[in-house]
Short mmCIF file of C-alpha atoms in Angstrom, two decimals:
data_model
loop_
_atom_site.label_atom_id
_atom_site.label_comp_id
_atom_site.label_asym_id
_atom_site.label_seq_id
_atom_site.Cartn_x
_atom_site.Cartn_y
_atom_site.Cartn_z
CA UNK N 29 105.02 134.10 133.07
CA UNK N 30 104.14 133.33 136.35
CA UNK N 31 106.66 131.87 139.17
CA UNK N 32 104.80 129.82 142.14
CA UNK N 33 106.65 128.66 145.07
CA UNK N 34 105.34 125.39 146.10
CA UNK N 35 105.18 123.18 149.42
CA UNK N 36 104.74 119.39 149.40
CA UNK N 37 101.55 118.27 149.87
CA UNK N 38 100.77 117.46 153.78
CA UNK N 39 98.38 114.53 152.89
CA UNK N 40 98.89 110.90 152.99
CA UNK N 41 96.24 110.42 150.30
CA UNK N 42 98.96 111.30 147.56
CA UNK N 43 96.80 108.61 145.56
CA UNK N 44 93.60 109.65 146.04
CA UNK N 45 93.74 113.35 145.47
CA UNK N 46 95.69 112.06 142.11
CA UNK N 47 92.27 110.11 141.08
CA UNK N 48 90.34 113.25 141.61
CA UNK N 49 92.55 115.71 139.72
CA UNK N 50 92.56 112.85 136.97
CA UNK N 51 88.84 112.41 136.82
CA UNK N 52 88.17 116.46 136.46
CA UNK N 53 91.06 117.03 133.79
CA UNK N 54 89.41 114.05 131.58
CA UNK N 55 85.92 116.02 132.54
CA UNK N 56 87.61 119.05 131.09
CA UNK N 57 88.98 117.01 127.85
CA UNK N 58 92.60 118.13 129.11
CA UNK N 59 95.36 115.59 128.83
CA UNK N 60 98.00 115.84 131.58
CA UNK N 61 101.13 114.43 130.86
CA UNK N 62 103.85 113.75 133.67
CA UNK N 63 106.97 114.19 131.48
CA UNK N 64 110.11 112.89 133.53
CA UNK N 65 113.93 112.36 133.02
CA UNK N 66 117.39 112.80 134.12
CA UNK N 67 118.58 116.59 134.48
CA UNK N 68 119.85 117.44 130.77
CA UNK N 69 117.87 114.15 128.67
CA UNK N 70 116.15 116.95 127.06
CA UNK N 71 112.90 117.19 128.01
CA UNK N 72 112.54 121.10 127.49
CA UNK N 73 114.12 120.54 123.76
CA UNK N 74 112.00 117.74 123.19
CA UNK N 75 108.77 120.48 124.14
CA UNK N 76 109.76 123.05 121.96
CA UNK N 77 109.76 120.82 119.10
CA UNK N 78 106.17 119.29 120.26
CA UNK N 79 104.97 122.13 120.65
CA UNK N 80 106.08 123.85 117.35
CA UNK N 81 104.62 121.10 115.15
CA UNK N 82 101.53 120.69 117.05
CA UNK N 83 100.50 124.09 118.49
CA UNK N 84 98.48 124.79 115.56
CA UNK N 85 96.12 121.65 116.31
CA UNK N 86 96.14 121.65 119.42
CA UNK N 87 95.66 124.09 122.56
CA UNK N 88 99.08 123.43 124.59
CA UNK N 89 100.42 124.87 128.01
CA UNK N 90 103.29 123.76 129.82
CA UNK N 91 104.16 123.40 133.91
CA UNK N 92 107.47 123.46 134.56
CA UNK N 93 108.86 121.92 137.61
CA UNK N 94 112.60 122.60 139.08
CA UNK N 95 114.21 122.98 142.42
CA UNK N 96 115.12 126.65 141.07
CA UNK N 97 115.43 129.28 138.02
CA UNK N 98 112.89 129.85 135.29
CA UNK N 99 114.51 128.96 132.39
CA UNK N 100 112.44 126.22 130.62
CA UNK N 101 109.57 128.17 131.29
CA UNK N 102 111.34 130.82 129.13
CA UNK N 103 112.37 129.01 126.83
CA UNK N 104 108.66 127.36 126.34
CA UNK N 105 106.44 131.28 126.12
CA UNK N 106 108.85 132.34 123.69
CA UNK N 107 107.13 129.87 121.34
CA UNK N 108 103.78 131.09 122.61
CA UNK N 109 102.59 128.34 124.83
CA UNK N 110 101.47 129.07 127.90
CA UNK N 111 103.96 128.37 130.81
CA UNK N 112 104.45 128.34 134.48
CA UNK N 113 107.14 127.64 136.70
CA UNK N 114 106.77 125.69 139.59
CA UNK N 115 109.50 126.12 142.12
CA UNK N 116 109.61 122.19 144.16
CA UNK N 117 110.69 124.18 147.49
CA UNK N 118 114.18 121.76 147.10
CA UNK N 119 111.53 119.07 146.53
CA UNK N 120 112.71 116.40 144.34
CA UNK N 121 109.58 114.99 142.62
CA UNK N 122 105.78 116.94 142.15
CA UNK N 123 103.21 115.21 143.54
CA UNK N 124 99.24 115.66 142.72
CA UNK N 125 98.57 118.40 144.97
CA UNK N 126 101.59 120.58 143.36
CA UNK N 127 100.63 119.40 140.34
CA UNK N 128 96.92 121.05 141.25
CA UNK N 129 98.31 124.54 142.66
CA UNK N 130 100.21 124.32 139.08
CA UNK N 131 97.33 123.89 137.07
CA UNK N 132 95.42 126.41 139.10
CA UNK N 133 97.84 129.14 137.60
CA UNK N 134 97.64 128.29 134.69
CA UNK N 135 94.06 129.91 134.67
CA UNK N 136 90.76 129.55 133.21
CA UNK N 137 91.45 128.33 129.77
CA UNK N 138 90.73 125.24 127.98
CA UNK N 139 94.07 123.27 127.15
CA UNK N 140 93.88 120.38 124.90
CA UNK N 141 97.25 119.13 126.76
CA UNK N 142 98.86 120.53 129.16
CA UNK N 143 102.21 118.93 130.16
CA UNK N 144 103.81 118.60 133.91
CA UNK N 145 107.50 118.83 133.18
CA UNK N 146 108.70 117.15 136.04
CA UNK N 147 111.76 117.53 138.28
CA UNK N 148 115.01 116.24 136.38
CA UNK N 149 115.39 113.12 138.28
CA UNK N 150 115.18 109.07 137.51
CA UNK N 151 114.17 108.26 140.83
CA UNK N 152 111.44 110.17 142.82
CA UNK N 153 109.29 111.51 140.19
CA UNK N 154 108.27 107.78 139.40
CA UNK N 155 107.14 106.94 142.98
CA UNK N 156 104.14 110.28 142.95
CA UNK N 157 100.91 110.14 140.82
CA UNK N 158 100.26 113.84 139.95
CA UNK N 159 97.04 112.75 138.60
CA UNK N 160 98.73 112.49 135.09
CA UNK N 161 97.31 110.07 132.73
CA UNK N 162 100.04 109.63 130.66
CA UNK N 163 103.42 109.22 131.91
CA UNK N 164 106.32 109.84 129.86
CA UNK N 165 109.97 109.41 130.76
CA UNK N 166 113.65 110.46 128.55
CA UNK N 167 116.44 108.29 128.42
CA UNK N 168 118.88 110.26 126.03
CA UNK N 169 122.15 108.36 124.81
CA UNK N 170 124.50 110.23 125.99
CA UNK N 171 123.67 108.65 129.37
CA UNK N 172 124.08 104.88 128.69
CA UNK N 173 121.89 101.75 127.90
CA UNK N 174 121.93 100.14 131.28
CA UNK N 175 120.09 102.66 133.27
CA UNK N 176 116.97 100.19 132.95
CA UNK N 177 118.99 98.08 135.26
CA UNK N 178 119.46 100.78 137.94
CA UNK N 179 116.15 102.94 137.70
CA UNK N 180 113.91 100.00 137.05
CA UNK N 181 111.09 101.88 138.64
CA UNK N 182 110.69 104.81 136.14
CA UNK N 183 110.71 102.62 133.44
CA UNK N 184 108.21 100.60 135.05
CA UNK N 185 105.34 103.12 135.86
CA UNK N 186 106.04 104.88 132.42
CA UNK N 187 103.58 104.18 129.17
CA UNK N 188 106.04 105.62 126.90
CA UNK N 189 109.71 106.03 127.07
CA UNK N 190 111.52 108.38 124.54
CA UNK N 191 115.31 107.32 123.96
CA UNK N 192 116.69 111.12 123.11
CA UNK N 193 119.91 112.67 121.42
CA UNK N 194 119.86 110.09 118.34
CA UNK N 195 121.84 112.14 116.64
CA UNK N 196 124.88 111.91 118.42
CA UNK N 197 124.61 108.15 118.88
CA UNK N 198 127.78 107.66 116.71
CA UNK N 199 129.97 109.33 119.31
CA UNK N 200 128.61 107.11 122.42
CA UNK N 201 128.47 103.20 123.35
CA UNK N 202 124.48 103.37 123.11
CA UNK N 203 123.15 99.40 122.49
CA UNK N 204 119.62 100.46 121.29
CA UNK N 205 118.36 96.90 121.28
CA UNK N 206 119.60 96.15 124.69
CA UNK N 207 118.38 99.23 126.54
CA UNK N 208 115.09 98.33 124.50
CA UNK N 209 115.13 95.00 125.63
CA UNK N 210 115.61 95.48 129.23
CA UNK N 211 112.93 98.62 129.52
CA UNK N 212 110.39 95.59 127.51
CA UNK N 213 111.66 92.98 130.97
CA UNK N 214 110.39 95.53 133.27
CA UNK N 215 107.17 96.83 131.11
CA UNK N 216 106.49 95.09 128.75
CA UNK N 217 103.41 97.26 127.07
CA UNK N 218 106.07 100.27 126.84
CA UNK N 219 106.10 102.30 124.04
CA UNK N 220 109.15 103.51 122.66
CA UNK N 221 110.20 105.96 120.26
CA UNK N 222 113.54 107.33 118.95
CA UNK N 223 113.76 110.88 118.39
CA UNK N 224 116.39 113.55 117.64
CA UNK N 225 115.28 116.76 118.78
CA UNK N 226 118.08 118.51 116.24
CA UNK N 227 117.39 116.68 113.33
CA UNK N 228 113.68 116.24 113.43
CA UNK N 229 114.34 112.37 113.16
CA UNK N 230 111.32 110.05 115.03
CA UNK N 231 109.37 112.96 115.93
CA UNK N 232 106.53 111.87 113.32
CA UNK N 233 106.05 108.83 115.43
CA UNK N 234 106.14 110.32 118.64
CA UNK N 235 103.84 113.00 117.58
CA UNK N 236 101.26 110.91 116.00
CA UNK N 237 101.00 108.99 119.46
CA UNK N 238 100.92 111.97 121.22
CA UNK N 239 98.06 113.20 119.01
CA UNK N 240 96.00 109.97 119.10
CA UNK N 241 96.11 110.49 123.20
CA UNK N 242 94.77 113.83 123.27
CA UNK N 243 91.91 113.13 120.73
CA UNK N 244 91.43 109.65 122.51
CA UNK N 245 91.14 111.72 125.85
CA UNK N 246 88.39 114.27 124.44
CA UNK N 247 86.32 111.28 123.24
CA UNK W 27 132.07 91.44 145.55
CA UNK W 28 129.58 92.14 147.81
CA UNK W 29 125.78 93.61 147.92
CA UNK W 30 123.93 94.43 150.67
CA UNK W 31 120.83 96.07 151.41
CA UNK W 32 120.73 98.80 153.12
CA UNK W 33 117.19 100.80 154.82
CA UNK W 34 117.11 104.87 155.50
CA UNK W 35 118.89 105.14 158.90
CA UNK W 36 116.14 106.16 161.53
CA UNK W 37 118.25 108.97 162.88
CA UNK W 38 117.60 112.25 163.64
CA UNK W 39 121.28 113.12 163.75
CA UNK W 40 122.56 112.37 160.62
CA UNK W 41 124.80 115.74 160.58
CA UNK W 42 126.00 114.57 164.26
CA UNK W 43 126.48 110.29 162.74
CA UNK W 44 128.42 111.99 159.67
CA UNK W 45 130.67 114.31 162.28
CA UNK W 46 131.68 110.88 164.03
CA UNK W 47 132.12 109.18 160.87
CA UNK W 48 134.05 111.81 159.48
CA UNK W 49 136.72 112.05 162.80
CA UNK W 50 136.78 107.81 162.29
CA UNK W 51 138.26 107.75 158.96
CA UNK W 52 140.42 110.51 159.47
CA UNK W 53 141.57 108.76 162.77
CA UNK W 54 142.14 106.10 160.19
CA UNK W 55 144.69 108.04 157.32
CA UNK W 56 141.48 107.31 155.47
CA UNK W 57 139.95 109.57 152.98
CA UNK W 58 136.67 109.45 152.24
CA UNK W 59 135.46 110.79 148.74
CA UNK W 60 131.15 111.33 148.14
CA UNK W 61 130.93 111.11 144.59
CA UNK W 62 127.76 112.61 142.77
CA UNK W 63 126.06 113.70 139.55
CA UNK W 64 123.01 112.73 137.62
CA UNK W 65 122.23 109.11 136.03
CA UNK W 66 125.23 108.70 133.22
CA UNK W 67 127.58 111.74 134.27
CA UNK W 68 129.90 109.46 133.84
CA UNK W 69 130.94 108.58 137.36
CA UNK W 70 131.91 104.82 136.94
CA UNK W 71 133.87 105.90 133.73
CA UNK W 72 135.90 108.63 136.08
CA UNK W 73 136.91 106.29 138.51
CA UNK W 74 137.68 103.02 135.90
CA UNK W 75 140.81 105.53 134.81
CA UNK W 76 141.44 107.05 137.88
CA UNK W 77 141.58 103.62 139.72
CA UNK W 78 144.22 102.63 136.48
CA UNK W 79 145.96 105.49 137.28
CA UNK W 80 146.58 105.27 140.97
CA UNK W 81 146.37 102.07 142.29
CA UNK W 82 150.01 101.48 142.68
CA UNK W 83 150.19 104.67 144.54
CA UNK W 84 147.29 104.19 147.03
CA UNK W 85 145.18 101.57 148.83
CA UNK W 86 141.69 102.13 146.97
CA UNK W 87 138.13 100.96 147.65
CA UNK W 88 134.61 101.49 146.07
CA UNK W 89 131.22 101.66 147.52
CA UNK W 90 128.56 101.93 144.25
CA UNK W 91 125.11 102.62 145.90
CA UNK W 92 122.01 101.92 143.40
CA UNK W 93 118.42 101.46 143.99
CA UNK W 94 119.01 98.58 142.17
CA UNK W 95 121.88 96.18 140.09
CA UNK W 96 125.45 95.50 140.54
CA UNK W 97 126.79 96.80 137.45
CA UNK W 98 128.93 99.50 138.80
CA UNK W 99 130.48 97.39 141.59
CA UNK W 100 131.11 94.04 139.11
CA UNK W 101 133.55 97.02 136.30
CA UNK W 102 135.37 98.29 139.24
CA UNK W 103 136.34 94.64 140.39
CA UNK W 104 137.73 94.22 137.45
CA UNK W 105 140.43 96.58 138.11
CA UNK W 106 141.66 94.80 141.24
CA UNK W 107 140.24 97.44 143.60
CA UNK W 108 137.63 96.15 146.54
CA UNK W 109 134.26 96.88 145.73
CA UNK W 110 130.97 96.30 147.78
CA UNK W 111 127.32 97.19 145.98
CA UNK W 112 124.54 99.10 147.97
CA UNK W 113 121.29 99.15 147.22
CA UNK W 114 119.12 101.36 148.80
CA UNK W 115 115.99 100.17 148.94
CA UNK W 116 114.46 102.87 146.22
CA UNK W 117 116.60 105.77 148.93
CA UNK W 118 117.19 109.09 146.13
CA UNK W 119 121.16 109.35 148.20
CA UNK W 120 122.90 107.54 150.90
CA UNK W 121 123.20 108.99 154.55
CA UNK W 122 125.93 108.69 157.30
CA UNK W 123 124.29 105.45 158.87
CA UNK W 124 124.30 104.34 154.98
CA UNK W 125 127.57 104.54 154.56
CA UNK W 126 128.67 103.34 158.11
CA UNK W 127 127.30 100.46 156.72
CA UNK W 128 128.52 100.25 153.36
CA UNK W 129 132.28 100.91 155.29
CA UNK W 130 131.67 97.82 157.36
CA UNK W 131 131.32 95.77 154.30
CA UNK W 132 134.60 96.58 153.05
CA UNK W 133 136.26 94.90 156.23
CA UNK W 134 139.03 95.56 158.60
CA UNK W 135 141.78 96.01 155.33
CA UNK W 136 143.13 99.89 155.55
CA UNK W 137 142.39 101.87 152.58
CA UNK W 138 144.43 105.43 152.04
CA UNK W 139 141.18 106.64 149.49
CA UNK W 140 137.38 105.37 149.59
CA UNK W 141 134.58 106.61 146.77
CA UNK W 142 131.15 106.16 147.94
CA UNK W 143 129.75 106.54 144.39
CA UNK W 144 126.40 107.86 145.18
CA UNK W 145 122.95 107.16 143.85
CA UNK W 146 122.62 109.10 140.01
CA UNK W 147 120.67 112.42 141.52
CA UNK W 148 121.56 116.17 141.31
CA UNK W 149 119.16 116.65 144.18
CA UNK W 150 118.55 114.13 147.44
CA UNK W 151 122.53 113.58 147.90
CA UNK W 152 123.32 117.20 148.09
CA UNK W 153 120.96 116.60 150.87
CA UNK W 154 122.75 114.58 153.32
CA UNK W 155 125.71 114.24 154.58
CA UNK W 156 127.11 111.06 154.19
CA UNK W 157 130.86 111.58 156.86
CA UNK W 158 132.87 112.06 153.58
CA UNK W 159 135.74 114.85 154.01
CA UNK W 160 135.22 115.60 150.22
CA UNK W 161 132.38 116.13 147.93
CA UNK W 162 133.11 115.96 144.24
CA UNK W 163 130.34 116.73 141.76
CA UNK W 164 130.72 115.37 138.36
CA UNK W 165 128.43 117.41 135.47
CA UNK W 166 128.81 116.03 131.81
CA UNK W 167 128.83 118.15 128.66
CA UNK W 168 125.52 116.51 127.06
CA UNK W 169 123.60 117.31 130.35
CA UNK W 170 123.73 121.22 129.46
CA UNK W 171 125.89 123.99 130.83
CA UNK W 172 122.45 125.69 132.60
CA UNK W 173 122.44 122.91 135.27
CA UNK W 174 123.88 125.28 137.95
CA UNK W 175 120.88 127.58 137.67
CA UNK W 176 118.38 124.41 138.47
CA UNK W 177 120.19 122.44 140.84
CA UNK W 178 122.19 125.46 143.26
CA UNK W 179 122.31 123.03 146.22
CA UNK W 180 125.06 120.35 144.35
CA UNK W 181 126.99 122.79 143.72
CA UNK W 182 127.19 125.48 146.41
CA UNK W 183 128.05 122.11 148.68
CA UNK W 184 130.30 120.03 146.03
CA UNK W 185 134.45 120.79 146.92
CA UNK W 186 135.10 119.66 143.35
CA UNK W 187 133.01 119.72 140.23
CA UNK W 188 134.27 117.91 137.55
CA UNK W 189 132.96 118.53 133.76
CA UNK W 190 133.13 115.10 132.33
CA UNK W 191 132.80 113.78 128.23
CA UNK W 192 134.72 116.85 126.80
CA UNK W 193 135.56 114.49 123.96
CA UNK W 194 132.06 114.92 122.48
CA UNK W 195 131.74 118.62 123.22
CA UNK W 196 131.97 119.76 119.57
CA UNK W 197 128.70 118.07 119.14
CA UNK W 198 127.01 120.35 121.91
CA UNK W 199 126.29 123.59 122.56
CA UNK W 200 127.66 123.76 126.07
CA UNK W 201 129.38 127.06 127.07
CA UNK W 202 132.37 126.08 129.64
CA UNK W 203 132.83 129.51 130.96
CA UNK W 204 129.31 130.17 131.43
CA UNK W 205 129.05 127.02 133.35
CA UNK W 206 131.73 127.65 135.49
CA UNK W 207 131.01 131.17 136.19
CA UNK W 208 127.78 130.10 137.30
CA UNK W 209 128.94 127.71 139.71
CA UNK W 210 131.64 130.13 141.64
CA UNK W 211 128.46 131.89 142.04
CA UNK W 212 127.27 129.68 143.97
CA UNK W 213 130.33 128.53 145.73
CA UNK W 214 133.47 130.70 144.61
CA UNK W 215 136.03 128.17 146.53
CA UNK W 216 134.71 125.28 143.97
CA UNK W 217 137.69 123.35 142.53
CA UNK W 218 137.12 122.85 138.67
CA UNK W 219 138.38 119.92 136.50
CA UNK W 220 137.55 119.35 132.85
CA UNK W 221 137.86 115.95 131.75
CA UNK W 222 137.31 113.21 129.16
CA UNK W 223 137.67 109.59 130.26
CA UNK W 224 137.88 108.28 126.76
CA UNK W 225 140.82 110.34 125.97
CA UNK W 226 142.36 110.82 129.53
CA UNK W 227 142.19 114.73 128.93
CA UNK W 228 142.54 116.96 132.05
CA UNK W 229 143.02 113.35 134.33
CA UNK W 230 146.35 115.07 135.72
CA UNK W 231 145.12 117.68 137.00
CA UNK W 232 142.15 115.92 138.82
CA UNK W 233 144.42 113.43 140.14
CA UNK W 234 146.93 115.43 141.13
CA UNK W 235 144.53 117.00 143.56
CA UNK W 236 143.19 113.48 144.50
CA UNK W 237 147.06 112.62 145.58
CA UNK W 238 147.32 115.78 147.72
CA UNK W 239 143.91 115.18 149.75
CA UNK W 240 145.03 111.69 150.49
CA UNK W 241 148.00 112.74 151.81
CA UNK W 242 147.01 115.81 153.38
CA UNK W 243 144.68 113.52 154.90
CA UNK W 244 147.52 111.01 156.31
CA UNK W 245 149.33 113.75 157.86
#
């Protein structure tokens, strides 16, 4: 597994050079998706799963993205995906030209999906295009249903959100219907799934959409 | 209650604006606390109880900075303490020039202890410093006990690091001593507190060292 140190981008064309990169990886029939949360929503848990029930359909590799340590890059080889580890530099967010240098180490092969694991952070991540065409963001319950209200950006710019740790919903104040309700205020075409990455629950949902994108993207 | 809106101080000399801030408050018998962790940590929870707890004791005022809502500053106004909402204007942390602000707001009344509770991020704040004498870190069993590994600048700067939601950790696989251990790595002077606001567990301890920096800082 490879470890790449990476700079922010010195370009104020953040947009355009995210247009590009998502122009070539549809070329390619690669799906990139920008995969954001808080630190600990479970976004690496949420991968493993993914990529256990779908590896054999589908050719997946992962970028992960953190300030430091290699951990959830780890974590994801172990199940045989191909992973790298971008280091942000203390960077909070990837933008597109990370997101390229990424994708450059991953190499030569064909990935059906490749996923940018980005930063753990509710704010910054949703303010960069990496050149991702999907973007999906974690709320898990553990951290409350009003953090629509004070991170109304990231549930704004994402096309699916993911509402995490179902399973342990019983020990938390989690209002599923409000959080729902006030993610549909800011975006209303959201999708949103319920998933426990321990039990298996909503994954069949979240999987089939996840599926439909990828073959929708080689089309 | 008040909100205000506050811009990124144009300031090259944010370390020199948070010195001069710093000598203010202490000028004042005020103590200023910086209070950060990741979206639903639990810091609003922390200081409902810890307000309860010590208001008769101490003269005690709020500053909740958000990129957006007031729902942090509207729970601690129910407790009778003085609370002003920030917003940021989509800022990832508050600065010195921030907070200068934010202090302004809270008028001419003395206060012995002041929380800025700082924007949900394990990364920006760690950044900047804001003129607080203290830095407490909260981290929250559901977030994972690896965090210390990915986010090394929190915690090598945080004076305190508080583990928050102990209540639920028989439903998680978080490993206290490998947390810990991993953050007096980083920073080997690092108070640690372990604490569930539900259940008041491990509050003494936390506010017990509260009390003393408040009054070491009168002295």
């Amino acid at each position: 597994m490879r470890i790449i140190e990476l700079k922010e981008t010195v370009t104020a064309s953040n947009d355009r050079d995210a247009e590009v990169l998502r122009g070539e990886l549809k070329a390619k029939g690669t799906l990139l998706v920008n995969l954001m949360a808080s630190p600990g929503a479970g976004k690496t848990t949420l991968l493993e799963r993914t990529i256990r029930d779908m590896k054999d359909r589908f050719e997946i590799a992962v970028m992960e993205a953190d300030v430091d340590s290699d951990v959830d890059a780890v974590r994801i080889e172990k199940l045989g995906a191909k992973a790298v580890q971008a280091h942000t530099g203390g960077m909070c967010h990837m933008d597109a030209g990370m997101t390229r240098r990424a994708l450059d180490e991953l190499g030569a092969d064909h990935f059906d999906l490749v996923v940018l694991e980005n930063v753990g952070n509710l704010i910054c991540p949703a303010e960069f295009d990496t050149g991702a065409q999907k973007r999906v963001m974690l709320l898990s319950v553990p951290e409350g249903d009003d953090k629509p209200l004070k991170y109304p950006l990231m549930f704004s710019v994402s096309d699916v959100l993911i509402l995490t740790k179902t399973d342990v919903a019983p020990y938390f104040d989690f209002d599923f219907e409000a959080c729902k309700r006030r993610a549909r205020q800011l975006n209303p075409n959201i999708e949103i799934f319920e998933v426990s990455a321990k039990t298996g629950d909503g994954f069949e949902a979240w999987e089939n959409w996840l599926a439909k994108a990828i073959e929708d993207n080689r089309a």
